Amino acid sequence: MTTRFDKSRLPSRYVSVGPERAPQRSYYYAMGMTEEEIAQPFVAVVSAGNDSAPCNTALDFQANICRDGVIAAGGTPRRFNTITVTDGIAMGHQGMRSSLVSREVIADSVELSVRGHCYDAIVGFAGCDKSLPGMMMAMLRLNVPSIFVYGGSILPGRYQERDLTVQDVFEVVGRYSAGACPLSELTAIEKAACPGHGACGGQYTANTMACVGEAIGLSLPNSNMAPAPYKSREEVAIAAGKQVMNLLERNLRPRTICTRAAFENAARVVAATGGSTNAALHLPAMASECGIDFDLFDVAEIFKSTPYIADLKPGGQYVAKDMYEAGGVYMVMKTLLDGGFLDPEPITVTGKTLGENIEEITWNPDQKVIYDVKSPLMPTGGVVGLRGSLAPDGAIVKVAGMARLQFRGPAQVFECEEDAFAAVEAKAIREGSVIVIRNEGPKGGPGMREMLATTAALYGQGMGEKVALITDGRFSGATRGFCIGHVGPEAADCGPIALVRDGDMIAIDAEAGTIELEVDEAELAERRKGWQPRGHDYNAGALWRYAQIVGPAYKGAVTHPGAKAETHVYADI
């Protein structure tokens, strides 16, 4: 059989072409495939769908529809699934140690399935936090023609005439513990907050990375902000299946799309939308898959000069549905481009440049979600990088919606999140203090847990604006307040955060980008002599293995050398 695609240049030739591949073809015939289907390119249609959480429950349906688009364009779809760990369920307990690790497992599992079965292209569907960067990392690593599709956000819940997200549920726990609301209100909010399919609705990590997918060029224009229940999600799935075949025909690959300029554009969009601090972890990890140097400091430098223009939760008023109806990610990018903040040249999965795609967008002056860059919510980005004696390898804070950008106070030190949360519940947190939660980094955790349960409880008690919180772990995209994460070097590497003692003065300035431990170096050197690493209970299995190989947070907490160490690329086998 012949098709318009030359299989002699595609990976699937190893499992479908020539007399010597008869055993492999026999398996395809066993699944009902025809000779024509075997002769066509094999397209991996990957879903992170499962029953773990509403973020993922619509993904398999969308991936199955995508197959129709692949078939219509002359390809043969091959469906498979990968895992997810859903942060909203893993939050606040030991399960959160699995979250960041799952990003690597997702990327690795997609890589292994594609390599093992010699697929020629990828359409990947993801819905919850780490599954988005994990899926895109696999695409960049394999470098076969690929399109990323977000499964869509959840619609807002309603309670007493106001919109809800899961953030409200975490915060009502704090109000309840403070005696500020009855159990009946907590129960009513938990039942109303999440009304159906889709990922968390605010500009938390999932929606932030969905915006990255469009800004960096791996997703179809204005495809990702449509909520999961919308009928248009089916149209996106079919369009992605068709378009990936066009990319395959043109040999347009992810690393051609995701240049350094594309990463810079993506960072601009994160800052402009007040996105999750986790983007400063995921963008460097994705860049590593391309062999591009792009670390926390590069991201922070871009954040520092980008206006904050999208009024989205948790710092603002609106959710992803509202942003979609206001014009979506491309409406944000239109005003950024007009203001000179984006590079229009990077190519995208449409086959056109980002600038050419944006030319097709008309500015909507009647919407209230996205501000013009000439009149931003804040003149600088919603996320800020910090550096100083407490964090020589950097740290990051989300300032969107914050009125106070400086904080100085005495340290109140906790060796893990559970200890800090217990202190919050016991109302033992002192107003004006800087809470330090350490031993939660990528290596020392292990797994670099998020701290939403603790930060939300503080807010629920009315303490959110009265304290600062610093950790070598992470924060959820739903976290708000003076909360600084990714402090490096982490405590497990005897970074300065490991040496802080109760009462030490810490000064933070989010305008100047500084974070200082006001203890002289001689005293720190003396403390360092007596320092011992804190043990943990993960001495076998996946978390142990992760702790042995994971790199520093400022470089993305990656677990392999990336494209710079490659001697060949899978797509060229």
Coordinates of C-alpha atoms in Angstrom, one line a residue:
M1 CA 0.0 0.0 0.0
T2 CA 1.1 3.6 -0.6
T3 CA 0.0 6.8 1.0
R4 CA 1.0 10.5 0.6
F5 CA 3.4 9.9 3.5
D6 CA 6.8 8.4 3.0
K7 CA 7.1 5.8 5.7
S8 CA 10.8 5.2 4.9
R9 CA 11.4 8.4 6.9
L10 CA 9.0 7.7 9.8
P11 CA 9.6 5.7 13.0
S12 CA 6.6 3.4 12.3
R13 CA 8.5 1.8 9.5
Y14 CA 10.2 -0.4 12.1
V15 CA 6.8 -2.0 13.0
S16 CA 4.9 -1.9 9.7
V17 CA 7.1 -2.0 6.6
G18 CA 8.8 -5.0 4.9
P19 CA 8.6 -8.8 5.0
E20 CA 10.7 -8.8 8.2
R21 CA 7.9 -6.9 10.0
A22 CA 5.2 -9.5 9.4
P23 CA 5.1 -10.5 13.1
Q24 CA 4.4 -6.9 14.1
R25 CA 1.7 -6.6 11.4
S26 CA 0.0 -9.8 12.6
Y27 CA -0.8 -8.0 15.9
Y28 CA -2.4 -5.1 14.0
Y29 CA -4.5 -7.5 12.0
A30 CA -5.5 -9.1 15.3
M31 CA -7.0 -5.7 16.3
G32 CA -9.0 -5.4 13.1
M33 CA -6.7 -3.1 11.3
T34 CA -6.7 -3.1 7.5
E35 CA -3.7 -3.2 5.2
E36 CA -4.4 0.5 4.4
E37 CA -4.4 1.5 8.0
I38 CA -1.1 -0.3 8.7
A39 CA 0.4 1.5 5.7
Q40 CA -0.5 5.0 7.1
P41 CA 1.4 6.9 9.8
F42 CA 0.7 5.9 13.4
V43 CA -0.4 8.8 15.6
A44 CA -0.3 8.4 19.3
V45 CA -3.5 9.8 20.9
V46 CA -2.5 10.1 24.5
S47 CA -4.9 10.7 27.3
A48 CA -4.3 11.5 31.0
G49 CA -7.9 10.6 31.6
N50 CA -9.1 8.7 34.7
D51 CA -11.6 8.7 37.5
S52 CA -9.2 10.3 40.0
A53 CA -10.8 13.8 39.8
P54 CA -13.1 15.9 37.6
C55 CA -10.0 17.4 36.0
N56 CA -9.5 14.2 34.1
T57 CA -12.9 12.6 33.6
A58 CA -13.7 14.2 30.2
L59 CA -10.2 13.5 28.6
D60 CA -10.8 10.0 27.3
F61 CA -14.0 11.1 25.6
Q62 CA -12.1 14.0 23.9
A63 CA -9.2 11.7 22.9
N64 CA -11.6 9.2 21.3
I65 CA -13.2 12.0 19.3
C66 CA -9.7 13.1 18.2
R67 CA -9.3 9.7 16.4
D68 CA -11.9 10.8 13.9
G69 CA -9.8 13.8 13.0
V70 CA -6.6 11.7 12.5
I71 CA -8.5 9.2 10.4
A72 CA -10.1 11.9 8.3
A73 CA -6.6 13.3 7.5
G74 CA -5.1 10.0 6.5
G75 CA -3.5 8.8 9.7
T76 CA -4.0 5.7 12.0
P77 CA -4.7 6.7 15.6
R78 CA -3.3 4.6 18.4
R79 CA -4.8 5.4 21.8
F80 CA -3.1 5.0 25.2
N81 CA -3.3 6.5 28.6
T82 CA -0.9 7.8 31.2
I83 CA -1.4 8.6 34.9
T84 CA -2.2 11.7 36.8
V85 CA -1.9 12.7 40.4
T86 CA -4.5 15.3 41.1
D87 CA -3.3 18.0 43.4
G88 CA -6.6 19.0 44.9
I89 CA -7.0 15.5 46.3
A90 CA -3.3 15.0 47.1
M91 CA -3.1 18.4 48.9
G92 CA -2.4 18.7 52.6
H93 CA -1.1 15.1 53.3
Q94 CA 1.6 12.7 52.2
G95 CA 0.0 12.1 48.9
M96 CA 1.3 15.5 47.7
R97 CA 4.8 14.1 47.6
S98 CA 3.6 12.1 44.5
S99 CA 2.5 15.2 42.5
L100 CA 5.7 16.7 41.1
V101 CA 7.2 13.2 40.7
S102 CA 4.2 12.3 38.5
R103 CA 5.3 15.0 36.0
E104 CA 8.4 12.9 35.3
V105 CA 6.4 9.6 35.3
I106 CA 4.0 11.1 32.8
A107 CA 6.7 12.3 30.5
D108 CA 8.6 9.1 30.8
S109 CA 5.6 6.9 30.2
V110 CA 4.6 8.7 27.1
E111 CA 8.2 8.6 25.8
L112 CA 8.4 4.8 26.5
S113 CA 5.1 4.0 24.8
V114 CA 5.9 6.1 21.8
R115 CA 9.4 4.7 21.5
G116 CA 8.3 1.1 22.1
H117 CA 5.6 1.2 19.4
C118 CA 7.3 3.6 17.0
Y119 CA 4.6 6.2 16.7
D120 CA 5.1 9.0 14.2
A121 CA 3.2 11.9 15.9
I122 CA 1.4 12.8 19.1
V123 CA -1.8 14.5 20.1
G124 CA -1.8 14.7 23.9
F125 CA -4.8 15.4 26.2
A126 CA -4.2 16.5 29.8
G127 CA -6.3 18.2 32.5
C128 CA -4.7 18.4 35.9
D129 CA -1.6 20.4 37.0
K130 CA 1.5 18.2 36.3
S131 CA 0.0 16.3 33.4
L132 CA 0.1 19.4 31.3
P133 CA 3.9 20.1 31.5
G134 CA 4.5 16.3 31.6
M135 CA 2.7 15.8 28.3
M136 CA 4.5 18.8 26.7
M137 CA 7.8 17.6 28.0
A138 CA 7.3 14.2 26.3
M139 CA 6.5 16.0 23.0
L140 CA 9.6 18.1 23.2
R141 CA 11.8 15.1 24.2
L142 CA 10.6 12.9 21.3
N143 CA 10.4 15.8 18.8
V144 CA 7.8 14.2 16.6
P145 CA 5.0 16.4 15.2
S146 CA 2.7 17.1 18.2
I147 CA -0.3 19.0 19.4
F148 CA -1.2 19.6 23.0
V149 CA -4.9 19.8 24.0
Y150 CA -6.1 20.9 27.4
G151 CA -9.3 19.1 28.5
G152 CA -10.8 22.4 29.8
S153 CA -11.7 23.9 33.1
I154 CA -14.6 23.3 35.4
L155 CA -17.5 25.7 35.5
P156 CA -17.7 27.8 38.6
G157 CA -19.8 26.6 41.5
R158 CA -22.5 28.9 43.1
Y159 CA -23.2 29.6 46.7
Q160 CA -25.2 32.5 48.1
E161 CA -25.1 34.3 44.7
R162 CA -21.3 34.2 44.3
D163 CA -19.0 32.0 42.2
L164 CA -16.9 29.4 43.9
T165 CA -13.7 27.5 43.1
V166 CA -12.0 24.8 45.1
Q167 CA -9.9 27.6 46.6
D168 CA -13.0 28.6 48.5
V169 CA -13.3 25.1 50.0
F170 CA -9.7 25.2 51.3
E171 CA -10.3 28.6 52.8
V172 CA -13.6 27.7 54.5
V173 CA -11.6 25.0 56.4
G174 CA -9.6 27.8 57.9
R175 CA -12.7 29.8 58.8
Y176 CA -14.3 26.8 60.4
S177 CA -11.2 26.1 62.4
A178 CA -11.2 29.7 63.6
G179 CA -14.9 29.4 64.7
A180 CA -15.9 31.9 62.0
C181 CA -18.5 29.8 60.3
P182 CA -20.7 26.8 61.1
L183 CA -20.1 23.3 59.8
S184 CA -23.3 23.6 57.7
E185 CA -21.7 26.4 55.7
L186 CA -18.5 24.3 55.2
T187 CA -20.6 21.4 54.0
A188 CA -22.7 23.6 51.7
I189 CA -19.6 25.1 50.1
E190 CA -17.8 21.8 49.6
K191 CA -20.9 20.4 47.8
A192 CA -21.4 23.4 45.6
A193 CA -17.8 24.4 44.6
C194 CA -17.1 21.8 41.8
P195 CA -20.2 21.3 39.7
G196 CA -18.9 18.9 37.0
H197 CA -16.1 18.0 34.6
G198 CA -12.9 20.0 34.3
A199 CA -9.8 21.4 36.0
C200 CA -9.9 24.0 38.7
G201 CA -11.3 27.2 37.3
G202 CA -9.0 29.9 38.6
Q203 CA -5.6 30.9 37.1
Y204 CA -4.0 28.0 39.0
T205 CA -1.4 25.7 37.7
A206 CA -3.6 23.8 35.2
N207 CA -5.0 26.9 33.5
T208 CA -1.6 28.6 33.7
M209 CA 0.0 25.8 31.8
A210 CA -2.9 25.6 29.4
C211 CA -2.1 29.3 28.6
V212 CA 1.5 28.3 28.1
G213 CA 0.4 25.6 25.6
E214 CA -1.1 28.3 23.3
A215 CA 1.6 31.0 24.0
I216 CA 4.4 28.6 23.2
G217 CA 2.8 27.4 20.0
L218 CA 2.0 23.7 20.9
S219 CA -1.8 24.2 21.1
L220 CA -4.3 25.4 18.5
P221 CA -5.3 29.1 18.9
N222 CA -7.9 29.8 21.6
S223 CA -8.5 26.1 22.1
N224 CA -7.6 25.6 25.7
M225 CA -9.8 28.0 27.8
A226 CA -13.1 26.6 26.7
P227 CA -14.6 24.8 29.7
A228 CA -14.7 21.0 29.7
P229 CA -18.5 20.7 29.4
Y230 CA -18.6 23.0 26.3
K231 CA -19.5 21.3 22.9
S232 CA -16.6 23.2 21.3
R233 CA -14.2 20.9 23.0
E234 CA -15.2 18.1 20.6
E235 CA -14.5 20.4 17.7
V236 CA -11.0 21.2 19.1
A237 CA -10.3 17.5 19.5
I238 CA -11.2 16.7 15.9
A239 CA -9.2 19.8 14.6
A240 CA -6.1 18.7 16.6
G241 CA -6.3 15.2 15.0
K242 CA -6.5 16.7 11.5
Q243 CA -3.8 19.3 12.1
V244 CA -1.3 16.9 13.5
M245 CA -1.3 15.1 10.1
N246 CA -0.6 18.4 8.4
L247 CA 2.4 18.9 10.8
L248 CA 3.6 15.4 9.9
E249 CA 3.4 16.1 6.2
R250 CA 5.4 19.3 6.7
N251 CA 7.7 17.7 9.3
L252 CA 7.0 20.6 11.6
R253 CA 8.3 19.5 15.0
P254 CA 8.0 20.8 18.6
R255 CA 11.6 21.9 18.9
T256 CA 11.2 24.0 15.8
I257 CA 8.1 25.6 17.4
C258 CA 9.5 26.0 21.0
T259 CA 12.4 28.3 20.5
R260 CA 13.8 30.5 23.2
A261 CA 11.7 33.3 21.9
A262 CA 8.6 31.0 22.3
F263 CA 9.6 30.3 25.9
E264 CA 9.9 34.0 26.6
N265 CA 6.5 34.6 25.1
A266 CA 5.1 31.9 27.4
A267 CA 6.6 33.4 30.5
R268 CA 5.1 36.8 29.5
V269 CA 1.7 35.3 29.3
V270 CA 2.1 33.6 32.7
A271 CA 3.0 37.0 34.3
A272 CA 0.3 38.9 32.4
T273 CA -2.4 36.5 33.7
G274 CA -1.1 36.3 37.3
G275 CA -0.4 32.7 36.7
S276 CA 0.9 30.0 39.0
T277 CA 4.4 30.1 40.5
N278 CA 4.7 26.5 39.3
A279 CA 5.3 27.8 35.8
A280 CA 8.7 28.9 37.0
L281 CA 9.4 25.2 37.6
H282 CA 7.7 23.8 34.5
L283 CA 9.1 26.2 31.9
P284 CA 12.7 25.4 32.7
A285 CA 11.9 21.7 32.7
M286 CA 10.3 22.0 29.2
A287 CA 13.3 24.1 28.0
S288 CA 15.7 21.4 29.2
E289 CA 13.9 18.9 26.9
C290 CA 14.8 21.3 24.0
G291 CA 18.4 21.9 25.1
I292 CA 17.6 25.5 25.9
D293 CA 19.0 27.3 29.0
F294 CA 16.0 28.9 30.6
D295 CA 16.0 28.8 34.4
L296 CA 14.1 30.5 37.2
F297 CA 16.2 33.7 36.8
D298 CA 15.4 34.0 33.1
V299 CA 11.7 33.5 33.9
A300 CA 11.8 36.0 36.8
E301 CA 13.5 38.6 34.6
I302 CA 10.7 38.4 32.1
F303 CA 8.1 38.5 34.9
K304 CA 9.6 41.7 36.2
S305 CA 9.0 43.6 33.0
T306 CA 5.5 42.3 32.1
P307 CA 2.3 44.1 33.0
Y308 CA -0.4 42.2 34.9
I309 CA -3.5 42.5 32.8
A310 CA -5.9 39.6 33.4
D311 CA -8.2 39.9 36.4
L312 CA -8.3 36.2 37.3
K313 CA -8.6 34.3 40.5
P314 CA -7.0 33.8 43.0
G315 CA -5.7 37.4 42.9
G316 CA -8.6 38.7 40.9
Q317 CA -12.3 38.2 40.2
Y318 CA -12.8 35.9 37.3
V319 CA -12.3 32.3 36.2
A320 CA -11.3 30.5 33.0
K321 CA -14.8 30.5 31.6
D322 CA -14.9 34.3 31.8
M323 CA -11.5 34.6 30.2
Y324 CA -12.6 32.3 27.3
E325 CA -15.8 34.3 26.8
A326 CA -13.7 37.5 26.8
G327 CA -11.6 36.3 24.0
G328 CA -9.2 33.7 25.5
V329 CA -5.4 33.5 25.6
Y330 CA -5.1 35.2 22.2
M331 CA -7.0 38.2 23.4
V332 CA -4.3 38.5 26.2
M333 CA -1.6 38.1 23.6
K334 CA -3.0 40.6 21.2
T335 CA -2.6 43.5 23.6
L336 CA 0.8 42.2 24.8
L337 CA 2.0 42.1 21.1
D338 CA 0.6 45.6 20.5
G339 CA 2.5 46.8 23.5
G340 CA 5.8 45.2 22.3
F341 CA 5.9 42.5 24.9
L342 CA 5.8 39.4 22.6
D343 CA 7.9 38.2 19.8
P344 CA 5.6 37.5 16.8
E345 CA 8.1 35.3 14.9
P346 CA 7.9 31.9 16.5
I347 CA 6.1 29.3 14.4
T348 CA 3.1 27.5 15.9
V349 CA 1.1 24.3 15.2
T350 CA -1.1 26.2 12.8
G351 CA 1.9 26.4 10.5
K352 CA 1.7 30.2 10.8
T353 CA 3.7 32.4 13.1
L354 CA 2.3 33.6 16.4
G355 CA 2.0 37.1 14.9
E356 CA 0.0 35.8 12.0
N357 CA -2.3 34.0 14.3
I358 CA -2.8 37.1 16.4
E359 CA -3.6 39.2 13.3
E360 CA -6.8 37.2 13.0
I361 CA -8.0 38.3 16.5
T362 CA -10.1 41.5 16.9
W363 CA -9.8 43.2 20.3
N364 CA -13.0 43.1 22.4
P365 CA -13.4 46.4 24.2
D366 CA -16.6 45.4 25.9
Q367 CA -15.2 42.5 28.1
K368 CA -14.0 43.2 31.7
V369 CA -11.5 40.4 32.3
I370 CA -8.5 41.3 30.1
Y371 CA -7.1 44.8 30.4
D372 CA -5.2 46.7 27.7
V373 CA -1.5 46.9 28.4
K374 CA -1.8 50.7 28.4
S375 CA -4.0 50.5 31.5
P376 CA -2.9 47.3 33.4
L377 CA -4.0 46.0 36.8
M378 CA -0.4 46.3 37.9
P379 CA 2.6 47.7 35.9
T380 CA 4.7 44.6 36.5
G381 CA 3.9 40.9 36.4
G382 CA 1.7 39.0 38.8
V383 CA 4.7 36.7 39.7
V384 CA 8.1 37.9 41.0
G385 CA 11.4 36.2 41.3
L386 CA 13.5 36.8 44.5
R387 CA 17.1 36.3 45.4
G388 CA 19.3 37.1 48.4
S389 CA 21.1 35.6 51.4
L390 CA 18.2 33.3 52.3
A391 CA 17.8 32.1 48.6
P392 CA 21.1 32.3 46.6
D393 CA 19.5 30.0 44.0
G394 CA 16.3 32.1 44.0
A395 CA 12.8 31.9 45.1
I396 CA 9.4 33.0 43.7
V397 CA 6.3 34.8 44.9
K398 CA 2.9 35.5 43.3
V399 CA 2.0 39.2 43.9
A400 CA -1.1 39.4 41.8
G401 CA -3.8 41.1 43.9
M402 CA -1.4 41.8 46.8
A403 CA -1.4 45.3 48.3
R404 CA 1.7 44.7 50.4
L405 CA 5.0 44.0 48.6
Q406 CA 7.4 44.3 51.6
F407 CA 7.5 42.2 54.7
R408 CA 10.0 41.9 57.6
G409 CA 9.6 39.8 60.7
P410 CA 10.9 37.1 63.0
A411 CA 11.1 33.5 61.8
Q412 CA 8.8 30.9 63.1
V413 CA 10.4 27.6 61.9
F414 CA 8.7 24.3 61.1
E415 CA 10.4 21.2 59.9
C416 CA 7.6 20.0 57.7
E417 CA 4.1 21.1 56.4
E418 CA 2.2 19.0 58.9
D419 CA 3.9 20.8 61.8
A420 CA 3.0 24.2 60.3
F421 CA -0.6 23.2 59.6
A422 CA -1.0 21.9 63.2
A423 CA 0.2 25.3 64.4
V424 CA -2.3 27.1 62.2
E425 CA -5.1 24.9 63.5
A426 CA -3.9 25.6 67.1
K427 CA -3.8 29.3 66.4
A428 CA -0.1 29.3 67.4
I429 CA 1.0 31.4 64.4
R430 CA 2.1 34.8 65.6
E431 CA 1.0 37.9 63.7
G432 CA 3.9 39.6 62.0
S433 CA 6.0 36.4 61.8
V434 CA 7.7 34.8 58.8
I435 CA 6.7 31.2 58.8
V436 CA 9.5 29.0 57.5
I437 CA 8.6 25.5 56.3
R438 CA 11.6 23.5 55.3
N439 CA 12.6 20.0 54.2
E440 CA 9.9 20.1 51.6
G441 CA 12.2 20.6 48.5
P442 CA 12.5 18.2 45.5
K443 CA 15.1 16.1 47.2
G444 CA 14.4 16.6 50.9
G445 CA 10.6 16.2 50.8
P446 CA 11.0 14.2 48.7
G447 CA 8.7 15.6 46.0
M448 CA 8.4 19.3 46.7
R449 CA 4.9 19.4 48.1
E450 CA 2.5 22.3 47.6
M451 CA 1.2 24.1 50.7
L452 CA -2.3 25.2 49.8
A453 CA -3.9 23.6 52.8
T454 CA -1.7 25.7 55.1
T455 CA -1.9 29.0 53.2
A456 CA -5.7 28.7 52.7
A457 CA -6.3 27.9 56.4
L458 CA -4.3 31.0 57.3
Y459 CA -6.5 33.1 55.0
G460 CA -9.6 31.5 56.4
Q461 CA -8.5 32.6 59.9
G462 CA -7.9 36.2 58.7
M463 CA -4.1 35.8 59.0
G464 CA -3.3 35.8 55.3
E465 CA -2.1 39.4 55.1
K466 CA -0.6 39.4 58.6
V467 CA 2.2 36.9 58.1
A468 CA 4.6 35.8 55.3
L469 CA 5.4 32.2 54.5
I470 CA 8.6 30.8 53.0
T471 CA 9.4 27.2 51.9
D472 CA 11.7 25.2 49.8
G473 CA 8.6 23.4 48.7
R474 CA 5.9 24.8 46.3
F475 CA 2.6 26.6 46.4
S476 CA -0.5 25.8 44.6
G477 CA -1.6 28.2 41.9
A478 CA -4.6 28.9 44.2
T479 CA -2.3 30.2 47.0
R480 CA -2.6 33.9 47.7
G481 CA -0.8 36.1 50.2
F482 CA 2.9 36.7 50.9
C483 CA 3.9 33.1 50.2
I484 CA 7.4 32.4 48.8
G485 CA 8.3 29.1 47.4
H486 CA 11.1 27.3 45.5
V487 CA 13.7 28.6 48.0
G488 CA 17.1 27.3 46.9
P489 CA 19.4 25.7 47.7
E490 CA 16.8 23.6 49.6
A491 CA 17.3 22.5 53.2
A492 CA 18.4 19.0 52.1
D493 CA 21.4 20.6 50.4
C494 CA 22.2 22.7 53.5
G495 CA 20.9 25.9 51.9
P496 CA 20.5 28.9 54.2
I497 CA 16.9 27.9 54.8
A498 CA 18.3 24.9 56.7
L499 CA 20.1 27.2 59.2
V500 CA 17.2 29.5 60.1
R501 CA 16.2 29.5 63.8
D502 CA 13.1 30.8 65.5
G503 CA 13.4 34.6 66.0
D504 CA 15.9 35.2 63.1
M505 CA 14.8 38.4 61.2
I506 CA 13.9 37.9 57.6
A507 CA 13.3 40.7 55.2
I508 CA 11.4 40.3 51.9
D509 CA 11.0 43.0 49.2
A510 CA 9.0 41.9 46.2
E511 CA 9.5 45.2 44.4
A512 CA 13.3 45.0 44.7
G513 CA 13.3 41.2 44.2
T514 CA 15.2 40.4 47.5
I515 CA 14.9 37.9 50.3
E516 CA 17.4 38.4 53.1
L517 CA 18.2 36.4 56.3
E518 CA 19.5 39.0 58.7
V519 CA 22.1 36.7 60.3
D520 CA 25.8 37.3 59.8
E521 CA 27.9 34.8 57.8
A522 CA 30.1 33.9 60.8
E523 CA 27.0 32.8 62.8
L524 CA 25.7 30.8 59.8
A525 CA 29.1 29.1 59.3
E526 CA 29.0 28.0 63.0
R527 CA 25.4 26.7 62.5
R528 CA 26.5 24.9 59.4
K529 CA 29.1 22.9 61.3
G530 CA 26.4 21.3 63.4
W531 CA 23.8 20.7 60.7
Q532 CA 22.6 17.2 59.9
P533 CA 20.2 16.3 57.1
R534 CA 16.7 15.4 58.1
G535 CA 15.7 11.9 57.3
H536 CA 12.4 10.8 55.8
D537 CA 10.3 7.7 55.5
Y538 CA 10.7 7.2 51.7
N539 CA 13.7 4.9 51.5
A540 CA 12.5 2.6 48.7
G541 CA 10.3 3.0 45.6
A542 CA 9.6 5.8 43.2
L543 CA 10.0 8.6 45.8
W544 CA 13.4 7.3 46.9
R545 CA 14.6 7.0 43.3
Y546 CA 13.4 10.6 42.6
A547 CA 15.3 12.0 45.5
Q548 CA 18.5 10.4 44.3
I549 CA 18.4 12.0 40.8
V550 CA 16.3 15.2 41.0
G551 CA 18.0 18.5 40.2
P552 CA 17.5 21.9 41.8
A553 CA 14.2 23.7 41.6
Y554 CA 15.7 26.8 39.8
K555 CA 16.5 24.5 36.9
G556 CA 13.1 22.9 36.8
A557 CA 13.7 19.9 39.2
V558 CA 14.5 17.7 36.3
T559 CA 15.7 14.1 36.5
H560 CA 17.9 13.7 33.3
P561 CA 20.4 15.8 31.4
G562 CA 17.9 16.9 28.7
A563 CA 18.5 17.5 25.0
K564 CA 22.0 18.9 25.5
A565 CA 23.3 15.4 26.2
E566 CA 21.5 13.7 23.3
T567 CA 23.4 11.9 20.5
H568 CA 20.3 11.3 18.5
V569 CA 16.6 12.3 18.6
Y570 CA 13.8 9.7 18.6
A571 CA 12.1 11.3 15.6
D572 CA 15.2 10.7 13.5
I573 CA 15.5 7.0 14.1

